[in-house]
Amino acid sequence: MAAAVEVEDLVKTYGTTRALDGVTLQVPQGGVLGLLGPNGAGKTTTVRVLTTLLRPDSGRASVLGIDVLKDPDKLRRIIGVAGQYAAVDELLTGRENLVLVGKLYHLPKAEITRRADELLERFELTAAASRVVKGYSGGMRRRLDLAASLVNRPQVLFLDEPTTGLDPRSRLRLWEVIEDLVRDGTTLLLTTQYLEEADRLADRIAVIDTGKVIAEGTSDELKDRVGGSVVVVRPANSADGDRAFAALSTVGEPVRGASGDLTLPATTGVTLVTEAARVLEEAGIAISELALRRPTLDDVFLTLTGHAAEQAEEQSA
Amino acid sequence: MTTPSLDAPAQGGLRWAVKDALVLTGRNLQHTTRQPELLFFSTVQPVIFVLLFRYVFGGAIETPGLSYVNFLMAGIFVQTTAFASTSSAVGLADDLSKGIIDRFRSLPMARSAVLAGRTLGDLARIVLVVLVMTAVGLAVGLRPASLGGMLGAIALTSLFGFAFSWIQAYIGLSVPNVEAANLAGFVWLFPLTFASSAFVPLDSMPGWLQTFANATPVTPTVDAVRAMLNEGLPLQAPLLRSLAWIVAITVVFSILSVRKYRSVT
Ligand SMILES: Nc1ncnc2c1ncn2[C@@H]1O[C@H](COP(=O)(O)OP(=O)(O)OP(=O)(O)O)[C@@H](O)[C@H]1O
Ligand SMILES: [Mg+2]
């Protein structure tokens, strides 16, 4: 399969910040790549370069064989993009927004009407179509923005955190819409902070951190990198977090989770559970949960980016 | 790095660029109809100016050979259109801050279309404001010398406002937010319009200020508009100077603005 999106060694700096520090990635024709990374990793910057909105300092990028830097207008015809923040016109109605975009693509009038109706329907905006966007909820704006990105039936679609701010039902609905598009052959690059989203939609996942792709593979491949399983530890008293971290560091490389949990990649399986229990007991730390489970993408994310953060600290120290 | 292909759509060329600009002019006008209160206040303001100047200063300022109303209207016309041009700065800053410009920049449009759509739509508003002022002026005693002169005055004022919209477009793309656009759009217009022949005869000012006033585009435009209103005369030195300014400002600032538009992120 030929690559639909090819990115090689993109660099973009803002002052001393290296927003992109040599990003290289590929999306095969008809494939879905999930670009996963913490805040400030460079996800939006990557998408902006690929959608002709931003010139990188160096590097190469092409979409369907079209050079992003040399032939942006040709590219704009065949791609669709929905940015991280909905770019809709608040003073126009939902339908007028789509019609405006259709006109700017120079589509025939009848086609614009048909397409607008179809997209409004697909994104459940038909009832609100004649209302001014100012009165839309955040989720409705997002959906309208996504609809706008599909007006020209793009062959390659870029979605920057498409479901951020959507309620669970809308998110599910949107996933279905995206899956439909992919089934029809659309190539998709999406960024997300929801691992569940990457797990469900993406064939391949690229983990990006501080402007670099630090891991790439299928969801299973990435999980294997963490080890066959992980040990999860939850201190009974959240104030014990630091001490538990120190204790666990003697038997592995703990990673702090969002909820105060600590996870240990468990290459040695069950033995690690007993070891963890022992060091915690010796340190006198009460725990409310200690378990062994399959790694989730969450663990992958934390392990990979957690390590990267540690290394950065060591280097600067 | 040069980016020639960013300039125009790959196909369609000029015809598409014009069409894009018109589509966006339509959008701008749609905005106006969705914000009737904005249109109301932007026309009320010049009306208040006409009445204030007419009745507050009308008795105090010597205007040899002319009634103060006939002297004043040209100044009010030009100052008001200059003020009205600030909506181009505000409108673009607003589009930028709301991310709409990103949507436009991701479409295969001419790079000039967003700016042309903005300034052309604002021109329509400027013409409306000038017409309202004319009506109010007539009601409070303005007596133009001829219909042709009056139409000429309206046309020149509107073109002047259009040229200033391009300066404002550049400002709107250069400032970080809408509030700054509003301030940056206005602040320089006060000295520029008051230090001119708009409201008082130039020879009542100190010499250095006269020199300044004569060097700006405002004074020749006011003088030309005044002459058309009161003498019905079209062709004369101030008119040519005013037109030269209008063309120069439009050309220079449309180039600067399009260049800026390409580089904003
Ligand atoms: N216009 C800009 N000026 C200065 N710095 C910028 C600019 N845009 C991005 N950056 C910096 O570049 C880095 C990458 O930003 P980017 O927006 O690509 O991150 P992201 O992965 O999309 O983050 P998030 O998940 O928060 O959206 C950050 O450190 C950010 O501060
Ligand atoms: Mg982002």
Coordinates of C-alpha atoms and ligand atoms in Angstrom, one line a residue:
Chain A
M1 CA 0.0 0.0 0.0
A2 CA 1.3 3.4 -0.9
A3 CA 1.5 6.0 1.8
A4 CA -1.1 8.7 1.6
V5 CA 0.6 10.9 4.1
E6 CA 4.4 11.0 4.3
V7 CA 6.2 13.2 6.8
E8 CA 9.9 13.4 7.1
D9 CA 11.9 15.1 9.7
L10 CA 9.7 18.1 10.3
V11 CA 11.1 20.9 12.5
K12 CA 9.3 23.9 13.7
T13 CA 10.6 26.2 16.4
Y14 CA 9.0 29.1 18.2
G15 CA 11.8 31.1 19.8
T16 CA 13.5 28.5 21.9
T17 CA 10.6 26.0 21.9
R18 CA 11.1 23.2 19.5
A19 CA 7.4 22.5 18.8
L20 CA 8.4 19.9 16.2
D21 CA 11.8 18.3 16.7
G22 CA 12.1 16.0 13.7
V23 CA 8.7 14.4 13.3
T24 CA 8.6 11.5 10.9
L25 CA 5.5 9.5 10.2
Q26 CA 3.4 7.8 7.5
V27 CA -0.2 7.0 7.0
P28 CA -1.0 4.3 4.4
Q29 CA -3.8 4.9 1.9
G30 CA -7.1 4.2 3.6
G31 CA -5.4 3.9 6.9
V32 CA -6.0 5.6 10.2
L33 CA -3.2 7.0 12.2
G34 CA -3.8 8.1 15.8
L35 CA -1.4 10.8 16.9
L36 CA -1.2 10.5 20.6
G37 CA 0.6 12.9 23.0
P38 CA 0.3 15.0 26.1
N39 CA -0.4 18.8 26.0
G40 CA 2.2 20.7 24.1
A41 CA 3.6 17.6 22.4
G42 CA 3.3 19.0 18.9
K43 CA 0.1 17.4 17.7
T44 CA -1.6 20.6 16.5
T45 CA 1.6 21.9 15.0
T46 CA 1.9 18.7 13.0
V47 CA -1.6 18.9 11.7
R48 CA -1.2 22.6 10.8
V49 CA 1.8 21.9 8.7
L50 CA 0.1 19.0 6.9
T51 CA -3.0 21.2 6.2
T52 CA -0.9 24.0 4.7
L53 CA -1.6 26.4 7.6
L54 CA 1.9 26.5 8.9
R55 CA 5.3 26.4 7.2
P56 CA 7.9 24.3 9.0
D57 CA 11.4 25.5 9.4
S58 CA 12.6 22.3 7.7
G59 CA 11.6 18.8 6.7
R60 CA 9.3 17.4 4.1
A61 CA 5.6 16.5 4.0
S62 CA 3.4 15.2 1.2
V63 CA -0.2 14.1 1.0
L64 CA -1.2 11.8 -1.8
G65 CA 2.0 12.6 -3.5
I66 CA 1.4 16.3 -3.4
D67 CA 4.1 18.3 -1.7
V68 CA 2.5 20.3 1.1
L69 CA 5.0 23.2 0.8
K70 CA 5.2 23.4 -3.0
D71 CA 1.6 22.8 -4.1
P72 CA -0.7 23.9 -1.2
D73 CA -3.6 24.9 -3.3
K74 CA -3.8 21.6 -5.1
L75 CA -3.7 19.9 -1.7
R76 CA -6.4 22.1 -0.2
R77 CA -8.9 20.7 -2.7
I78 CA -8.6 17.1 -1.6
I79 CA -8.1 17.3 2.1
G80 CA -10.4 18.2 4.9
V81 CA -9.4 19.5 8.3
A82 CA -11.2 20.1 11.6
G83 CA -8.9 22.0 13.9
Q84 CA -8.7 21.7 17.7
Y85 CA -11.1 24.6 18.1
A86 CA -14.3 24.7 16.1
A87 CA -13.8 27.3 13.2
V88 CA -17.4 28.2 12.5
D89 CA -19.0 31.5 11.8
E90 CA -21.1 32.4 14.8
L91 CA -23.3 34.9 13.0
L92 CA -24.4 32.5 10.3
T93 CA -26.7 29.6 10.7
G94 CA -25.5 26.0 10.6
R95 CA -26.6 25.5 7.0
E96 CA -25.2 28.9 5.9
N97 CA -21.8 27.8 7.3
L98 CA -21.8 24.7 5.2
V99 CA -23.1 26.5 2.1
L100 CA -20.3 29.1 2.5
V101 CA -17.7 26.4 2.6
G102 CA -19.3 24.7 -0.4
K103 CA -19.2 28.0 -2.4
L104 CA -15.6 28.5 -1.6
Y105 CA -14.8 25.1 -3.0
H106 CA -16.7 26.2 -6.1
L107 CA -19.1 23.3 -6.0
P108 CA -22.2 23.5 -8.2
K109 CA -25.1 25.0 -6.4
A110 CA -27.3 21.9 -6.4
E111 CA -24.4 19.8 -5.1
I112 CA -23.9 22.4 -2.3
T113 CA -27.5 22.1 -1.2
R114 CA -27.5 18.3 -1.3
R115 CA -24.2 18.1 0.5
A116 CA -25.3 20.5 3.2
D117 CA -28.5 18.6 3.9
E118 CA -26.7 15.3 4.0
L119 CA -24.1 16.5 6.4
L120 CA -26.6 18.3 8.7
E121 CA -28.5 15.0 8.8
R122 CA -25.4 12.9 9.5
F123 CA -24.3 15.1 12.3
E124 CA -27.8 15.4 13.8
L125 CA -28.0 19.1 13.2
T126 CA -31.0 19.2 10.9
A127 CA -33.3 20.6 13.6
A128 CA -30.8 23.4 14.4
A129 CA -29.8 24.0 10.7
S130 CA -31.6 27.4 10.5
R131 CA -30.5 28.7 13.8
V132 CA -27.5 31.1 14.2
V133 CA -24.5 29.2 15.5
K134 CA -24.1 31.7 18.3
G135 CA -26.8 29.8 20.1
Y136 CA -25.2 26.4 19.5
S137 CA -23.7 24.3 22.3
G138 CA -20.0 23.5 22.3
G139 CA -20.7 20.0 21.0
M140 CA -23.0 21.3 18.2
R141 CA -20.3 23.7 17.1
R142 CA -17.8 20.8 17.0
R143 CA -20.1 18.7 14.9
L144 CA -20.7 21.6 12.5
D145 CA -17.0 22.1 12.2
L146 CA -16.5 18.5 11.4
A147 CA -19.3 18.7 8.8
A148 CA -17.6 21.6 7.3
S149 CA -14.4 19.6 6.9
L150 CA -16.3 17.0 4.8
V151 CA -18.1 19.3 2.4
N152 CA -15.6 18.5 -0.4
R153 CA -15.6 14.8 0.2
P154 CA -11.9 14.8 1.2
Q155 CA -9.7 11.8 0.4
V156 CA -7.5 12.6 3.4
L157 CA -9.0 13.9 6.6
F158 CA -7.2 15.6 9.5
L159 CA -9.0 15.8 12.8
D160 CA -7.3 17.5 15.7
E161 CA -8.9 16.2 18.9
P162 CA -12.3 15.7 17.2
T163 CA -14.2 14.6 20.3
T164 CA -12.8 16.8 23.0
G165 CA -15.7 18.4 24.7
L166 CA -18.3 16.0 23.5
D167 CA -20.6 14.1 25.8
P168 CA -20.2 10.3 25.8
R169 CA -23.2 9.8 23.5
S170 CA -22.0 12.4 20.9
R171 CA -18.6 10.9 21.1
L172 CA -19.9 7.5 20.3
R173 CA -22.0 8.8 17.5
L174 CA -19.0 10.7 16.0
W175 CA -16.9 7.6 16.2
E176 CA -19.5 5.8 14.1
V177 CA -19.5 8.6 11.6
I178 CA -15.7 8.5 11.4
E179 CA -15.8 4.7 11.0
D180 CA -18.2 5.1 8.1
L181 CA -15.8 7.5 6.4
V182 CA -12.9 5.2 6.9
R183 CA -14.9 2.3 5.5
D184 CA -15.6 4.4 2.4
G185 CA -11.8 4.7 1.9
T186 CA -11.0 8.0 3.6
T187 CA -7.5 8.2 4.9
L188 CA -7.5 9.7 8.4
L189 CA -4.9 11.3 10.7
L190 CA -6.4 12.1 14.0
T191 CA -4.9 13.5 17.2
T192 CA -6.4 12.6 20.5
Q193 CA -5.8 12.5 24.2
Y194 CA -8.3 9.8 24.6
L195 CA -6.6 6.5 24.5
E196 CA -9.9 4.7 24.1
E197 CA -10.5 6.7 21.0
A198 CA -7.1 5.8 19.5
D199 CA -7.7 2.2 20.4
R200 CA -11.0 2.1 18.7
L201 CA -10.4 4.2 15.6
A202 CA -6.8 4.0 14.7
D203 CA -5.0 1.1 12.9
R204 CA -1.7 2.5 14.0
I205 CA -0.7 4.9 16.8
A206 CA 2.2 7.3 16.9
V207 CA 3.0 8.5 20.4
I208 CA 4.5 12.0 20.2
D209 CA 6.2 13.9 22.9
T210 CA 8.2 17.2 22.9
G211 CA 8.1 17.3 19.2
K212 CA 9.3 13.8 18.5
V213 CA 7.6 10.5 17.7
I214 CA 8.7 8.3 20.5
A215 CA 6.9 5.1 19.6
E216 CA 4.8 3.9 16.7
G217 CA 2.8 0.7 16.1
T218 CA -0.5 -1.0 16.4
S219 CA -2.2 -0.7 19.8
D220 CA -1.2 -4.3 20.6
E221 CA 2.4 -3.7 19.6
L222 CA 2.6 -0.7 21.9
K223 CA 1.0 -2.6 24.7
D224 CA 3.7 -5.3 24.3
R225 CA 6.4 -2.7 24.7
V226 CA 5.2 -2.0 28.2
G227 CA 5.4 -5.7 28.9
G228 CA 2.8 -8.4 29.0
S229 CA 1.1 -6.9 32.0
V230 CA 1.3 -4.1 34.5
V231 CA 1.1 -4.0 38.3
V232 CA -1.3 -1.3 39.6
V233 CA -0.8 0.0 43.1
R234 CA -3.2 2.4 44.9
P235 CA -2.0 3.7 48.2
A236 CA -4.7 3.8 50.8
N237 CA -3.6 7.3 51.8
S238 CA -2.9 9.5 48.8
A239 CA -0.3 11.4 50.9
D240 CA 1.8 8.3 50.7
G241 CA 2.2 8.7 46.9
D242 CA 5.8 9.8 47.0
R243 CA 6.9 7.2 49.5
A244 CA 5.2 4.5 47.5
F245 CA 6.9 5.7 44.4
A246 CA 10.3 5.5 46.1
A247 CA 9.6 2.1 47.5
L248 CA 8.5 0.7 44.1
S249 CA 11.5 2.3 42.4
T250 CA 13.6 -0.4 44.1
V251 CA 11.8 -3.2 42.1
G252 CA 10.9 -1.5 38.8
E253 CA 10.1 1.7 37.1
P254 CA 6.9 3.1 38.5
V255 CA 4.8 5.6 36.6
R256 CA 2.3 7.9 38.2
G257 CA -1.3 7.7 36.9
A258 CA -3.8 10.6 36.9
S259 CA -5.8 9.3 39.9
G260 CA -2.9 8.8 42.2
D261 CA -2.4 5.2 41.1
L262 CA 1.1 3.9 40.4
T263 CA 1.7 1.4 37.7
L264 CA 4.7 -0.8 37.1
P265 CA 5.4 -2.4 33.8
A266 CA 5.6 -6.1 34.7
T267 CA 8.0 -7.9 32.5
T268 CA 8.5 -10.5 35.2
G269 CA 4.7 -11.1 35.7
V270 CA 3.5 -12.4 39.0
T271 CA 6.8 -12.2 40.8
L272 CA 6.6 -8.5 40.6
V273 CA 3.3 -8.4 42.4
T274 CA 4.9 -10.2 45.4
E275 CA 8.0 -8.0 45.2
A276 CA 5.9 -4.9 45.1
A277 CA 3.8 -6.1 48.1
R278 CA 7.0 -6.8 50.0
V279 CA 8.7 -3.4 49.5
L280 CA 5.5 -1.6 50.3
E281 CA 5.0 -3.6 53.5
E282 CA 8.6 -2.9 54.5
A283 CA 8.1 0.8 54.0
G284 CA 4.9 0.6 56.1
I285 CA 2.6 1.9 53.4
A286 CA -1.0 0.8 53.5
I287 CA -2.5 0.1 50.1
S288 CA -6.1 -0.2 49.0
E289 CA -5.4 -1.9 45.7
L290 CA -2.7 -4.1 44.3
A291 CA -3.4 -5.9 41.0
L292 CA -1.9 -7.4 37.9
R293 CA -3.6 -6.6 34.6
R294 CA -3.2 -6.3 30.8
P295 CA -1.7 -2.9 30.0
T296 CA -4.1 -0.3 28.6
L297 CA -3.0 2.3 26.1
D298 CA -3.1 4.6 29.1
D299 CA -0.2 2.6 30.6
V300 CA 1.7 2.8 27.4
F301 CA 1.2 6.5 27.2
L302 CA 2.3 7.1 30.8
T303 CA 5.2 4.7 30.6
L304 CA 6.5 6.3 27.3
T305 CA 5.9 9.9 28.1
G306 CA 6.7 9.5 31.8
H307 CA 10.1 8.2 30.9
A308 CA 10.7 10.9 28.4
A309 CA 9.9 13.5 31.0
E310 CA 12.3 11.9 33.5
Q311 CA 15.1 11.8 31.0
A312 CA 14.5 15.4 30.2
E313 CA 14.8 16.3 33.9
E314 CA 18.0 14.3 34.3
Q315 CA 19.5 15.9 31.3
S316 CA 18.7 19.4 32.4
A317 CA 19.9 18.6 36.0
Chain B
M1 CA 11.7 31.1 0.8
T2 CA 9.3 32.2 -1.9
T3 CA 5.8 30.8 -2.1
P4 CA 4.4 31.8 -5.5
S5 CA 1.8 29.1 -5.5
L6 CA 0.2 30.5 -2.4
D7 CA -1.0 33.5 -4.3
A8 CA -3.9 32.3 -6.5
P9 CA -6.0 29.2 -6.9
A10 CA -4.3 26.6 -9.0
Q11 CA -7.3 26.7 -11.4
G12 CA -9.9 29.3 -12.1
G13 CA -7.4 32.1 -11.6
L14 CA -8.7 35.6 -11.4
R15 CA -12.3 34.7 -12.0
W16 CA -12.3 32.4 -9.0
A17 CA -10.5 35.1 -6.9
V18 CA -13.3 37.6 -7.8
K19 CA -16.0 35.1 -7.0
D20 CA -14.4 34.2 -3.7
A21 CA -14.2 37.8 -2.8
L22 CA -17.9 38.3 -3.6
V23 CA -18.9 35.3 -1.6
L24 CA -17.1 36.7 1.4
T25 CA -18.5 40.2 0.7
G26 CA -21.9 38.5 1.0
R27 CA -20.9 36.9 4.3
N28 CA -19.9 40.3 5.6
L29 CA -23.2 41.8 4.6
Q30 CA -25.0 38.9 6.2
H31 CA -23.2 39.7 9.4
T32 CA -24.5 43.3 9.2
T33 CA -28.1 42.1 8.9
R34 CA -27.6 39.8 11.9
Q35 CA -26.3 42.7 14.0
P36 CA -28.9 45.4 13.4
E37 CA -27.9 47.1 16.7
L38 CA -24.3 47.5 15.4
L39 CA -25.5 49.1 12.2
F40 CA -27.9 51.3 14.2
F41 CA -25.2 52.7 16.5
S42 CA -22.7 53.1 13.7
T43 CA -25.1 55.4 11.9
V44 CA -26.4 57.2 15.0
Q45 CA -22.8 58.2 15.8
P46 CA -22.3 60.3 12.7
V47 CA -25.8 61.8 13.1
I48 CA -24.9 62.9 16.6
F49 CA -21.6 64.4 15.2
V50 CA -23.5 66.4 12.6
L51 CA -25.9 67.8 15.2
L52 CA -23.2 68.5 17.8
F53 CA -20.9 70.3 15.4
R54 CA -23.7 72.1 13.7
Y55 CA -25.2 73.5 16.9
V56 CA -22.3 73.6 19.3
F57 CA -19.6 75.0 17.1
G58 CA -21.7 76.4 14.4
G59 CA -21.9 79.9 15.9
A60 CA -18.3 80.1 17.1
I61 CA -16.3 79.2 14.1
E62 CA -15.6 81.8 11.3
T63 CA -16.0 80.2 7.9
P64 CA -15.6 83.1 5.4
G65 CA -18.0 82.9 2.4
L66 CA -19.8 79.7 3.6
S67 CA -22.4 78.8 6.2
Y68 CA -20.8 76.6 8.8
V69 CA -23.1 73.7 7.9
N70 CA -21.9 73.9 4.3
F71 CA -18.3 74.1 5.6
L72 CA -18.7 71.4 8.2
M73 CA -20.4 68.6 6.2
A74 CA -17.3 67.8 4.2
G75 CA -15.3 67.4 7.4
I76 CA -17.9 65.2 9.1
F77 CA -18.2 63.1 5.9
V78 CA -14.5 62.4 5.8
Q79 CA -14.0 61.9 9.5
T80 CA -16.9 59.6 9.8
T81 CA -15.9 57.3 6.9
A82 CA -12.4 57.2 8.4
F83 CA -13.9 56.1 11.7
A84 CA -16.2 53.6 10.0
S85 CA -13.2 52.0 8.4
T86 CA -12.2 50.6 11.8
S87 CA -14.8 47.9 11.4
S88 CA -12.3 46.3 8.9
A89 CA -9.7 46.0 11.6
V90 CA -12.2 44.7 14.2
G91 CA -13.8 42.3 11.7
L92 CA -10.6 40.7 10.7
A93 CA -9.3 40.5 14.3
D94 CA -12.5 38.8 15.2
D95 CA -12.3 36.3 12.4
L96 CA -8.7 35.5 13.4
S97 CA -9.5 35.0 17.1
K98 CA -12.4 32.8 16.3
G99 CA -10.3 30.5 14.0
I100 CA -12.5 31.2 11.0
I101 CA -9.4 32.5 9.1
D102 CA -7.9 29.0 9.6
R103 CA -10.9 27.5 8.0
F104 CA -10.5 29.9 5.0
R105 CA -6.8 29.3 4.8
S106 CA -7.4 25.6 4.5
L107 CA -9.7 26.1 1.5
P108 CA -8.4 26.5 -2.1
M109 CA -9.2 30.2 -2.1
A110 CA -7.3 33.2 -3.4
R111 CA -5.3 34.7 -0.5
S112 CA -6.8 38.1 -1.2
A113 CA -10.4 37.0 -1.0
V114 CA -10.9 37.2 2.7
L115 CA -9.5 40.8 2.8
A116 CA -11.3 42.0 -0.3
G117 CA -14.5 40.5 1.0
R118 CA -14.0 42.4 4.2
T119 CA -13.2 45.8 2.7
L120 CA -15.9 45.5 0.0
G121 CA -18.6 44.6 2.6
D122 CA -17.4 47.4 4.8
L123 CA -17.6 49.8 1.8
A124 CA -21.3 49.0 1.5
R125 CA -21.7 50.0 5.1
I126 CA -19.7 53.2 4.6
V127 CA -21.9 54.2 1.6
L128 CA -25.0 53.7 3.8
V129 CA -23.5 55.8 6.6
V130 CA -22.6 58.6 4.1
L131 CA -26.1 58.6 2.7
V132 CA -27.6 58.9 6.2
M133 CA -25.3 61.8 7.0
T134 CA -26.3 63.5 3.8
A135 CA -29.9 63.2 4.7
V136 CA -29.3 64.6 8.1
G137 CA -27.1 67.4 6.7
L138 CA -29.9 68.4 4.3
A139 CA -32.3 68.5 7.2
V140 CA -30.1 70.9 9.2
G141 CA -29.4 73.3 6.5
L142 CA -26.8 71.9 4.1
R143 CA -27.4 73.4 0.6
P144 CA -25.2 71.7 -2.0
A145 CA -24.5 73.6 -5.2
S146 CA -25.6 70.9 -7.5
L147 CA -26.8 67.3 -7.5
G148 CA -23.7 66.2 -9.5
G149 CA -21.4 67.8 -6.9
M150 CA -23.2 66.1 -4.1
L151 CA -23.0 62.7 -5.7
G152 CA -19.3 63.3 -6.4
A153 CA -18.8 64.2 -2.8
I154 CA -20.5 61.0 -1.7
A155 CA -18.4 58.9 -4.1
L156 CA -15.1 60.4 -3.1
T157 CA -15.8 60.1 0.6
S158 CA -16.8 56.4 0.1
L159 CA -13.6 55.7 -1.8
F160 CA -11.6 57.4 0.9
G161 CA -13.2 55.1 3.4
F162 CA -12.5 52.1 1.3
A163 CA -8.8 53.0 1.0
F164 CA -8.6 53.4 4.8
S165 CA -10.3 50.0 5.2
W166 CA -7.1 48.5 3.7
I167 CA -5.0 50.2 6.3
Q168 CA -7.4 48.8 8.9
A169 CA -7.2 45.4 7.4
Y170 CA -3.5 45.5 7.9
I171 CA -3.9 46.6 11.5
G172 CA -6.5 43.9 12.2
L173 CA -4.1 41.2 11.1
S174 CA -1.2 42.7 13.1
V175 CA -2.8 43.0 16.5
P176 CA -3.3 40.2 19.0
N177 CA -7.0 40.6 19.7
V178 CA -10.3 42.4 18.9
E179 CA -9.9 45.0 21.7
A180 CA -6.5 45.9 20.5
A181 CA -7.9 46.1 16.9
N182 CA -10.5 48.5 18.1
L183 CA -8.0 50.8 19.8
A184 CA -5.3 50.5 17.2
G185 CA -7.8 51.2 14.5
F186 CA -9.1 54.4 16.2
V187 CA -6.3 56.1 17.9
W188 CA -4.4 57.5 15.0
L189 CA -7.6 58.7 13.3
F190 CA -8.1 61.4 15.9
P191 CA -5.0 63.5 15.3
L192 CA -5.2 62.7 11.6
T193 CA -8.8 63.9 11.1
F194 CA -8.9 66.8 13.6
A195 CA -5.5 68.2 12.5
S196 CA -6.9 68.9 9.0
S197 CA -9.2 71.2 7.3
A198 CA -12.2 69.1 8.4
F199 CA -13.6 71.4 11.1
V200 CA -11.8 74.7 11.1
P201 CA -10.1 76.7 8.3
L202 CA -6.4 75.7 8.1
D203 CA -5.2 79.3 8.5
S204 CA -6.6 79.4 12.1
M205 CA -3.9 76.8 13.1
P206 CA -0.2 77.4 14.0
G207 CA 2.1 77.1 11.0
W208 CA 3.7 73.7 12.0
L209 CA 0.2 72.2 12.3
Q210 CA -0.8 73.5 8.9
T211 CA 2.3 71.9 7.4
F212 CA 1.2 68.6 9.0
A213 CA -2.4 69.0 8.0
N214 CA -1.4 69.6 4.4
A215 CA 0.7 66.5 4.3
T216 CA -2.0 64.1 5.2
P217 CA -4.6 62.5 2.8
V218 CA -7.4 64.0 5.0
T219 CA -7.0 67.7 4.1
P220 CA -7.1 67.3 0.2
T221 CA -10.0 64.9 0.5
V222 CA -12.0 67.3 2.7
D223 CA -11.1 70.2 0.5
A224 CA -12.2 68.3 -2.6
V225 CA -15.4 67.1 -1.0
R226 CA -16.1 70.7 0.2
A227 CA -15.6 72.1 -3.2
M228 CA -17.9 69.6 -4.8
L229 CA -20.6 70.2 -2.3
N230 CA -20.4 74.0 -2.4
E231 CA -19.2 74.8 -5.9
G232 CA -20.2 71.7 -7.7
L233 CA -16.7 71.8 -9.3
P234 CA -15.2 68.4 -9.9
L235 CA -11.6 68.8 -11.3
Q236 CA -9.1 70.6 -9.2
A237 CA -5.8 70.2 -7.4
P238 CA -7.2 68.8 -4.1
L239 CA -9.3 66.2 -5.9
L240 CA -6.3 64.9 -7.9
R241 CA -4.2 64.8 -4.7
S242 CA -7.0 63.0 -2.9
L243 CA -7.4 60.4 -5.6
A244 CA -3.6 59.9 -5.7
W245 CA -3.7 59.2 -2.0
I246 CA -6.6 56.8 -2.3
V247 CA -4.9 54.8 -5.0
A248 CA -1.6 54.8 -3.3
I249 CA -3.0 53.7 0.1
T250 CA -5.2 51.0 -1.5
V251 CA -2.3 49.5 -3.5
V252 CA 0.3 49.7 -0.8
F253 CA -1.9 48.4 2.0
S254 CA -3.6 45.7 -0.1
I255 CA -0.1 44.3 -0.9
L256 CA 1.0 44.5 2.7
S257 CA -2.2 43.0 4.0
V258 CA -2.2 40.0 1.7
R259 CA 1.4 39.4 2.6
K260 CA 0.5 39.6 6.3
Y261 CA -2.5 37.4 5.8
R262 CA -0.3 34.7 4.3
S263 CA 2.0 34.7 7.3
V264 CA -0.4 34.9 10.2
T265 CA -0.8 31.8 12.2
Ligands
LIG1 N1 2.1 30.2 17.8 C1 2.9 29.7 18.8 N2 3.8 30.5 19.4 C2 4.6 30.0 20.3 N3 4.7 28.7 20.7 C3 3.8 27.9 20.1 C4 2.9 28.3 19.1 N4 2.2 27.2 18.7 C5 2.6 26.2 19.5 N5 3.6 26.6 20.3 C6 4.3 25.7 21.2 O1 4.7 24.5 20.5 C7 4.5 23.4 21.3 C8 3.6 22.4 20.6 O2 2.3 22.9 20.6 P1 1.0 22.1 19.9 O3 -0.1 23.1 19.9 O4 1.4 21.5 18.7 O5 0.8 21.0 21.0 P2 -0.4 19.9 21.1 O6 0.2 18.6 21.1 O7 -1.4 20.2 20.1 O8 -1.0 20.3 22.6 P3 -2.5 20.2 23.1 O9 -2.8 18.8 23.5 O10 -2.4 21.1 24.3 O11 -3.4 20.7 22.0 C9 4.0 23.8 22.6 O12 5.1 23.9 23.5 C10 3.5 25.2 22.4 O13 3.6 26.0 23.5
MG2 MG -3.3 20.7 20.1

